[in-house]
mmCIF file of C-alpha atoms in Angstrom:
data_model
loop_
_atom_site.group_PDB
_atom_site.id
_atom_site.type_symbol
_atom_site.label_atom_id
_atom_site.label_comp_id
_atom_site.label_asym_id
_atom_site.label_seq_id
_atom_site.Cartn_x
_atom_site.Cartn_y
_atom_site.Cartn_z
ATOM 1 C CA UNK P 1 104.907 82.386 91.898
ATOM 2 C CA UNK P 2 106.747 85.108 89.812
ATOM 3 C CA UNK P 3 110.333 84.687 89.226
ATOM 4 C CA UNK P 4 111.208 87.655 92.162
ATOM 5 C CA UNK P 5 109.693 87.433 95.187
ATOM 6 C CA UNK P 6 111.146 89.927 97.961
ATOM 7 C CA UNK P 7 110.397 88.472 101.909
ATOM 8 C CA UNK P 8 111.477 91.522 104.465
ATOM 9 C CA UNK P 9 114.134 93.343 102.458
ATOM 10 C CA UNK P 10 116.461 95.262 104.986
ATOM 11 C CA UNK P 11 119.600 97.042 103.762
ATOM 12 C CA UNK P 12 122.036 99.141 105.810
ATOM 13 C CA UNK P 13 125.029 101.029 105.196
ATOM 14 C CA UNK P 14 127.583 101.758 108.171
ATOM 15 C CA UNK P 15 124.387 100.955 110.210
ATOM 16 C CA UNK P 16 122.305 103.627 108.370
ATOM 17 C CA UNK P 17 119.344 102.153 107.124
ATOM 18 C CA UNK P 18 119.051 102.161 103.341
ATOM 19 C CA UNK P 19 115.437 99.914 102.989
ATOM 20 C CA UNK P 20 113.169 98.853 105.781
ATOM 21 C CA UNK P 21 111.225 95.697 105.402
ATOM 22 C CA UNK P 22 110.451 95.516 101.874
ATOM 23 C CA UNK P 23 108.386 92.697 100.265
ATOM 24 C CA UNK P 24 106.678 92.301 96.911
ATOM 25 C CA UNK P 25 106.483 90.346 93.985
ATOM 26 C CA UNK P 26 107.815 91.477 90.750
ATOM 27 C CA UNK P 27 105.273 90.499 87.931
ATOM 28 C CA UNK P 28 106.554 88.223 85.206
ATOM 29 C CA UNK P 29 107.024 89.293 81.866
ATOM 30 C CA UNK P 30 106.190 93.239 82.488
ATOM 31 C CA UNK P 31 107.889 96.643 82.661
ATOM 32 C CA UNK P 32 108.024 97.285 86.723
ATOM 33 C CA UNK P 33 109.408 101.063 87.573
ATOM 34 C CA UNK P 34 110.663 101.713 90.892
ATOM 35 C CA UNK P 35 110.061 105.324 91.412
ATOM 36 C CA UNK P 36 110.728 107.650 94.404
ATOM 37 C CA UNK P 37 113.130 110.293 95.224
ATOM 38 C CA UNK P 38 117.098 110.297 95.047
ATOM 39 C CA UNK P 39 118.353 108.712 98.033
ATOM 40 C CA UNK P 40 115.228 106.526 98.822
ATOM 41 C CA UNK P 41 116.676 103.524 97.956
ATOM 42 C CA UNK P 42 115.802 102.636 94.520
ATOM 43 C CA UNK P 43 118.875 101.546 93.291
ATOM 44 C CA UNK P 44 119.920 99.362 96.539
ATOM 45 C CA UNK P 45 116.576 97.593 95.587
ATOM 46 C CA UNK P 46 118.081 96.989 91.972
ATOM 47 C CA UNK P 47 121.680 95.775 93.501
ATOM 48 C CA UNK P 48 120.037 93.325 95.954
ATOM 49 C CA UNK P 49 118.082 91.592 92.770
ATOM 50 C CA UNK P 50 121.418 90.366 91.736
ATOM 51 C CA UNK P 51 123.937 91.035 94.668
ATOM 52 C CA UNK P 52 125.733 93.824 92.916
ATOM 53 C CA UNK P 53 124.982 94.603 96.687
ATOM 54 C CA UNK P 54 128.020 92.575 97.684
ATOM 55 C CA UNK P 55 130.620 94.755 96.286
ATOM 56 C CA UNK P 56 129.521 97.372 98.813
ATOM 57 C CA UNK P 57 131.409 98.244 102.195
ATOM 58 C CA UNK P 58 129.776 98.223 105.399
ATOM 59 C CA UNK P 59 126.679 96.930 104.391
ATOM 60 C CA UNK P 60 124.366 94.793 105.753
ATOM 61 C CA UNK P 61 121.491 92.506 104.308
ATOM 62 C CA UNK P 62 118.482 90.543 105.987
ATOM 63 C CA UNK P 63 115.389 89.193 104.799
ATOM 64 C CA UNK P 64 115.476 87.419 101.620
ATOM 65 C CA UNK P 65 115.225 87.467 97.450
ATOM 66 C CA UNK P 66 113.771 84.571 96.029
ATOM 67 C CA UNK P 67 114.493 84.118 91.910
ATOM 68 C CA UNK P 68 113.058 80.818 90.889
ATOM 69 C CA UNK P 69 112.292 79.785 94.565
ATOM 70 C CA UNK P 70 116.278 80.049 95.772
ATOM 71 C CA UNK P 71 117.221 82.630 98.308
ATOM 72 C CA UNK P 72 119.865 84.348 96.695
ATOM 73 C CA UNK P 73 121.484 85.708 99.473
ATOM 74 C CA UNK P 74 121.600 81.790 100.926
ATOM 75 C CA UNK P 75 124.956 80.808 102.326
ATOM 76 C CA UNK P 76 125.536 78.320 99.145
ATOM 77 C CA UNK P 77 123.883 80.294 96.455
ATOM 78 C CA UNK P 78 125.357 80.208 93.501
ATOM 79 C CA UNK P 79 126.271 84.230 92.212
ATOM 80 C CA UNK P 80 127.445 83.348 88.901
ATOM 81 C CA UNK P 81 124.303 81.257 88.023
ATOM 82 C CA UNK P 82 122.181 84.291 89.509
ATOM 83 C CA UNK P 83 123.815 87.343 87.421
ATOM 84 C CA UNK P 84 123.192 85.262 84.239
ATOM 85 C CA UNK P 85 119.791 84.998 85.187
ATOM 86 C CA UNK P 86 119.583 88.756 86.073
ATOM 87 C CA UNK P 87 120.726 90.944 83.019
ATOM 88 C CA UNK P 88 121.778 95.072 83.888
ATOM 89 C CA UNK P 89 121.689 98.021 82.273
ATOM 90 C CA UNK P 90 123.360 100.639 84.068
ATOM 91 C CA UNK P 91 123.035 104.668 83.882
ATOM 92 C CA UNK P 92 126.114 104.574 82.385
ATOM 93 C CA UNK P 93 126.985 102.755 79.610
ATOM 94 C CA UNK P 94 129.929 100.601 80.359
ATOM 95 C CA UNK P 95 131.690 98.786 76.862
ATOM 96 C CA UNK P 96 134.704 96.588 77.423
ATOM 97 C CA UNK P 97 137.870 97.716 75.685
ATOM 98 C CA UNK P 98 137.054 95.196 73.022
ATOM 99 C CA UNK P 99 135.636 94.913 69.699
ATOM 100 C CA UNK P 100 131.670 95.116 68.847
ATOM 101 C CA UNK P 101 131.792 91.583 68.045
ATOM 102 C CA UNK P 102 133.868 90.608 71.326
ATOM 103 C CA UNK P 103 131.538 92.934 73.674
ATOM 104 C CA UNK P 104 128.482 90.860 73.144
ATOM 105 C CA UNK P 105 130.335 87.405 72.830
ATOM 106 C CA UNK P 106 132.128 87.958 75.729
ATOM 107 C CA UNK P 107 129.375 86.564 78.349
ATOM 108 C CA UNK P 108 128.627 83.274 75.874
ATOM 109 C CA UNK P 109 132.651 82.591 75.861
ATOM 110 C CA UNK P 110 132.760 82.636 79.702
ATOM 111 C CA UNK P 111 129.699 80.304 80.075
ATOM 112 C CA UNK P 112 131.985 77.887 77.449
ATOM 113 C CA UNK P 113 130.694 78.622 74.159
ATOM 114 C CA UNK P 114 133.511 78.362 71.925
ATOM 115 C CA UNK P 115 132.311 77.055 68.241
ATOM 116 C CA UNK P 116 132.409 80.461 65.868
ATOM 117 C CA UNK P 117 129.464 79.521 64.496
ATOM 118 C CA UNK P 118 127.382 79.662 67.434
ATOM 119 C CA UNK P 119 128.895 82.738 68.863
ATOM 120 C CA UNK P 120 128.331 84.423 65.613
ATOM 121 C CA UNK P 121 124.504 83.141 65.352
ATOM 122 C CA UNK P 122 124.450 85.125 69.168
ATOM 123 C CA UNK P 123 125.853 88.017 68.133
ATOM 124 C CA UNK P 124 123.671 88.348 65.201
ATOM 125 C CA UNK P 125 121.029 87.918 67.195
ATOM 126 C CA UNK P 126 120.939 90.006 70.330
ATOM 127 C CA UNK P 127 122.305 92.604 68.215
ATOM 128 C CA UNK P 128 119.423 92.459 66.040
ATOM 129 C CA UNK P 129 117.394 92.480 69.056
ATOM 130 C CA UNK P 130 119.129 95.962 70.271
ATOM 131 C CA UNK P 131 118.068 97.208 67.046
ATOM 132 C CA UNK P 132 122.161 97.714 66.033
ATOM 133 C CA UNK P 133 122.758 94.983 63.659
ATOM 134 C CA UNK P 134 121.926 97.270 60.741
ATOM 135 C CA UNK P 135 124.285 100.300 62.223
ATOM 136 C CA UNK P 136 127.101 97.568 62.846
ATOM 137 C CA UNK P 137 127.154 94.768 60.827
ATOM 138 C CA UNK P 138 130.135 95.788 58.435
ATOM 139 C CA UNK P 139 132.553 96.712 61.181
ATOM 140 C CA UNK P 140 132.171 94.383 64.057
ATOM 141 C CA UNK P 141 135.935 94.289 64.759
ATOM 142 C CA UNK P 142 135.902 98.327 65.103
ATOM 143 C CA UNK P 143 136.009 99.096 68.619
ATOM 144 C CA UNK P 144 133.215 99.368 70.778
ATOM 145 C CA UNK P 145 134.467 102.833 72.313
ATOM 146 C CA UNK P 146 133.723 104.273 68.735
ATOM 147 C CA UNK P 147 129.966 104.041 68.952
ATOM 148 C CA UNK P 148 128.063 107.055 70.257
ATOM 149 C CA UNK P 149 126.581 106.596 73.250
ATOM 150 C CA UNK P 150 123.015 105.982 72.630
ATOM 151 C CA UNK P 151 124.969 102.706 70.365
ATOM 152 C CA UNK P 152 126.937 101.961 73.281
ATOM 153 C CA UNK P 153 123.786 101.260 75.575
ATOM 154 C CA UNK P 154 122.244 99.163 73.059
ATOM 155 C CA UNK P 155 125.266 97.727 72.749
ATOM 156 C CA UNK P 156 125.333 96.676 76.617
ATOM 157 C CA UNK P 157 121.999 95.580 76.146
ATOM 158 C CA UNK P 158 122.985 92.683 73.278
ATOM 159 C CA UNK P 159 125.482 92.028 75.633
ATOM 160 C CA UNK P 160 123.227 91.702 78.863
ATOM 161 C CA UNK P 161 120.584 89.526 76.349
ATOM 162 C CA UNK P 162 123.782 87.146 74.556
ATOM 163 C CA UNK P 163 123.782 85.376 78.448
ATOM 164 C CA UNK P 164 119.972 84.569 77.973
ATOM 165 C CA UNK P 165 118.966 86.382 81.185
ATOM 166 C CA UNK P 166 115.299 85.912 82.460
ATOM 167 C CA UNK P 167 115.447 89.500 83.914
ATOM 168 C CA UNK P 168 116.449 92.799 82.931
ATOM 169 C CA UNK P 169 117.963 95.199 85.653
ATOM 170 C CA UNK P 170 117.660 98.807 84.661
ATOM 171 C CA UNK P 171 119.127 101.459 86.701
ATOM 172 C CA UNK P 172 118.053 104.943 85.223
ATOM 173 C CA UNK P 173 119.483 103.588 81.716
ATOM 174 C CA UNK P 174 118.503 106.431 79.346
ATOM 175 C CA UNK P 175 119.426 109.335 82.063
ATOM 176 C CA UNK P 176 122.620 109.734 79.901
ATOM 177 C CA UNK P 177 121.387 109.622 76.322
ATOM 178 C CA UNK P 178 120.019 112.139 73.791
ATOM 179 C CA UNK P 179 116.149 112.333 73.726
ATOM 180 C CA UNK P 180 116.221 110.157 69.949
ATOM 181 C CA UNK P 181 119.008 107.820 71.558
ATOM 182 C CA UNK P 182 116.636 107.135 74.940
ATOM 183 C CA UNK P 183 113.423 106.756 72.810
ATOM 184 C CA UNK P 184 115.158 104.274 71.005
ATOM 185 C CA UNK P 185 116.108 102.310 74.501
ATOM 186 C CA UNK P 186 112.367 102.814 75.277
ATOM 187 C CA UNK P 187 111.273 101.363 72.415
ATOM 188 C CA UNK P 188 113.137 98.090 72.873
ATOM 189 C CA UNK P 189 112.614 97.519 76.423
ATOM 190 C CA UNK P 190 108.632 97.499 75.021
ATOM 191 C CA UNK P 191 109.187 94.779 72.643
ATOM 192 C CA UNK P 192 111.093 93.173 74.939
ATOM 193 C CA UNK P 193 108.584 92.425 78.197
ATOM 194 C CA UNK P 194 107.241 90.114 75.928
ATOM 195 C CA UNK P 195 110.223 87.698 76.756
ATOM 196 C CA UNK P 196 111.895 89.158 79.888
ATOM 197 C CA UNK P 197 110.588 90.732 82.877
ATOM 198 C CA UNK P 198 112.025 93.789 83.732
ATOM 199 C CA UNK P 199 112.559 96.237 86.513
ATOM 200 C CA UNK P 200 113.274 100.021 85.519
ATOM 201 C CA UNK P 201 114.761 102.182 88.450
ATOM 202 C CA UNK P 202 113.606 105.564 86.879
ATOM 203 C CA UNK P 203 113.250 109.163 88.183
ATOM 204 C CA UNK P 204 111.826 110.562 85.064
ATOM 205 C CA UNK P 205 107.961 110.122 86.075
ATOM 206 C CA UNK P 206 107.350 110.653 82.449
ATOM 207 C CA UNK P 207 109.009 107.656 81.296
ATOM 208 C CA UNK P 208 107.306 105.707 84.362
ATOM 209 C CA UNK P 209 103.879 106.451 83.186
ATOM 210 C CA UNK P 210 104.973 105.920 79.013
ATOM 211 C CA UNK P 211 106.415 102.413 79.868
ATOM 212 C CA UNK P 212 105.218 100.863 83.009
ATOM 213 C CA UNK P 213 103.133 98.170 83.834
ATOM 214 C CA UNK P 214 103.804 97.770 87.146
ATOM 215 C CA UNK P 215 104.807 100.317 89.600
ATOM 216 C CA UNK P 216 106.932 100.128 93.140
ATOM 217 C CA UNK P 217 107.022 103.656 95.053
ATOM 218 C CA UNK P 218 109.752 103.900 97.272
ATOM 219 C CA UNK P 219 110.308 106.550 99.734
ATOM 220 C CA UNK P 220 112.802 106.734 102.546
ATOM 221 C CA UNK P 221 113.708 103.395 102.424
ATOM 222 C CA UNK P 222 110.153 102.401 102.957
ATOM 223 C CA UNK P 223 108.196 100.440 100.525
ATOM 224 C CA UNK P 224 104.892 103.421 100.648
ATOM 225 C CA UNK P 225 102.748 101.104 97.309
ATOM 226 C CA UNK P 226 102.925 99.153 94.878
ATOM 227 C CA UNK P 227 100.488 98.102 92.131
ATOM 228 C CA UNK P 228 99.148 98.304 88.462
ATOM 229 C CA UNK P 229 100.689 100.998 86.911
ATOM 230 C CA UNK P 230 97.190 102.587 85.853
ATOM 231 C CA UNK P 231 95.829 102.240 89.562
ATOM 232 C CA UNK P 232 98.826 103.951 91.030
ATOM 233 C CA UNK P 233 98.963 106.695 89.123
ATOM 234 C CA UNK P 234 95.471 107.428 88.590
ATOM 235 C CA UNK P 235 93.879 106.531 92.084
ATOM 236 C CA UNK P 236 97.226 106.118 94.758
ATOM 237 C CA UNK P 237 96.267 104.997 97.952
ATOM 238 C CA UNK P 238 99.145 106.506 100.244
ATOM 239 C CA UNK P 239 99.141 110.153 100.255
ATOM 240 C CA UNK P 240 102.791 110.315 100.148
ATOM 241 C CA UNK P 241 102.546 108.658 96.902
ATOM 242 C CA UNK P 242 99.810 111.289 95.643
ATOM 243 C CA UNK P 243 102.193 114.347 96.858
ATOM 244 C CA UNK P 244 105.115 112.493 94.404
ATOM 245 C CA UNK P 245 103.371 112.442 91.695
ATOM 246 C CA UNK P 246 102.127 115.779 92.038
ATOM 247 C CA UNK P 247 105.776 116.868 92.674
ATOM 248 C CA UNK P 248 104.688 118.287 96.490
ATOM 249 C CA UNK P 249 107.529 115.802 97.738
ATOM 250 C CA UNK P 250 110.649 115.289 95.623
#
């Protein structure tokens, strides 16, 4: 079983239905994009995969999200545990009024690492893995706020990796980045599926088809396909999906 299974995925806001009945598996270890149109529910999806759905009003959730074989939205499930597991990368990237060094030790402090030498063997690390060590090394007590932005992302990114996450949550995360800065992004989140799986909310059908495995096709709520990347795009077997990718439906 993959680590994300979705049973009957039902989300509604002020009684407004958001997604109807969505189940799937999430393939281990890949690049899965969630494609459809703005307002079809993509990101919803992306918040119930770690309950970022919670800090919602007026919403309401029924079916269930298995990660590991636990229901996460069980009465006794255990959020804290589940958001380690579940690493995001929003649009937007979102540094803590901190120092380089602080930003990515932050998430190993609260989970009670506390020896320097450890925390500075993470920070190394994942920012090494970001590809920023080399821009960053000699001033990791500057802070964070004075990296550009395209830094700043891969700087939430060491951060999201420092809490050794099995999942990576990606909600449109180059939309706000310079083409160089968001090729960059791309180019880590490739080297990366070899260790994490990870799901790519994306409405740049470009970037879908440079970087995906695995594709999900929401529209309206509804879940319309999902496959192999290669199929879906090449031979779709919903014609709503075929009128997407040919831009007849946006």
């Amino acid at each position: 079983m993959s680590h994300i299974v979705v049973e009957g995925l039902s989300v509604r806001y002020n009684g407004q239905p958001a997604l109807d009945n969505v189940s799937l598996e999430i393939p281990d270890r890949q690049i899965t994009a969630v494609i459809g149109p703005s307002g079809c529910g993509k990101t919803t999806f992306l918040r119930c995969l770690n309950r970022l759905i919670d800090t919602m009003d007026q919403v309401r959730v029924s079916g269930r999200v298995l990660i590991d074989g636990a229901d996460i939205f069980a009465p006794r499930a255990n959020v804290i545990s589940l958001r380690r597991k579940m690493g995001l990368l929003s649009q937007k990237p979102q540094v803590l009024p901190m120092s380089i060094y602080d930003n990515v030790a932050y998430g190993p402090r609260l989970h009670g690492v506390r020896r320097r030498r450890d925390l500075d063997g993470i920070v190394q690390r994942c920012l090494k893995m970001s590809s920023l060590w080399e821009e960053v090394h000699h001033r990791l007590r500057a802070p964070a706020t004075g990296l550009s932005v395209g830094q700043q992302q891969r700087l939430c990114l060491a951060r999201g990796l420092a809490v050794e996450p099995e999942a990576l949550l990606c909600d449109e995360p180059t939309a706000s980045l310079d083409p160089l800065s968001a090729q960059s992004v791309e180019r880590l989140f490739v080297e990366l599926k070899s260790r994490y799986t990870i799901v790519l909310v994306t409405h740049i059908l470009r970037q879908a088809k440079r970087l995906a495995d695995y594709v999900v096709f929401l529209y309206m709520g509804e879940l319309v396909e999902h496959g192999p990347a290669e199929r879906v795009f090449n031979n779709p077997r919903d014609e709503r999906t075929r009128k997407y990718l040919e831009g007849v439906i946006s």
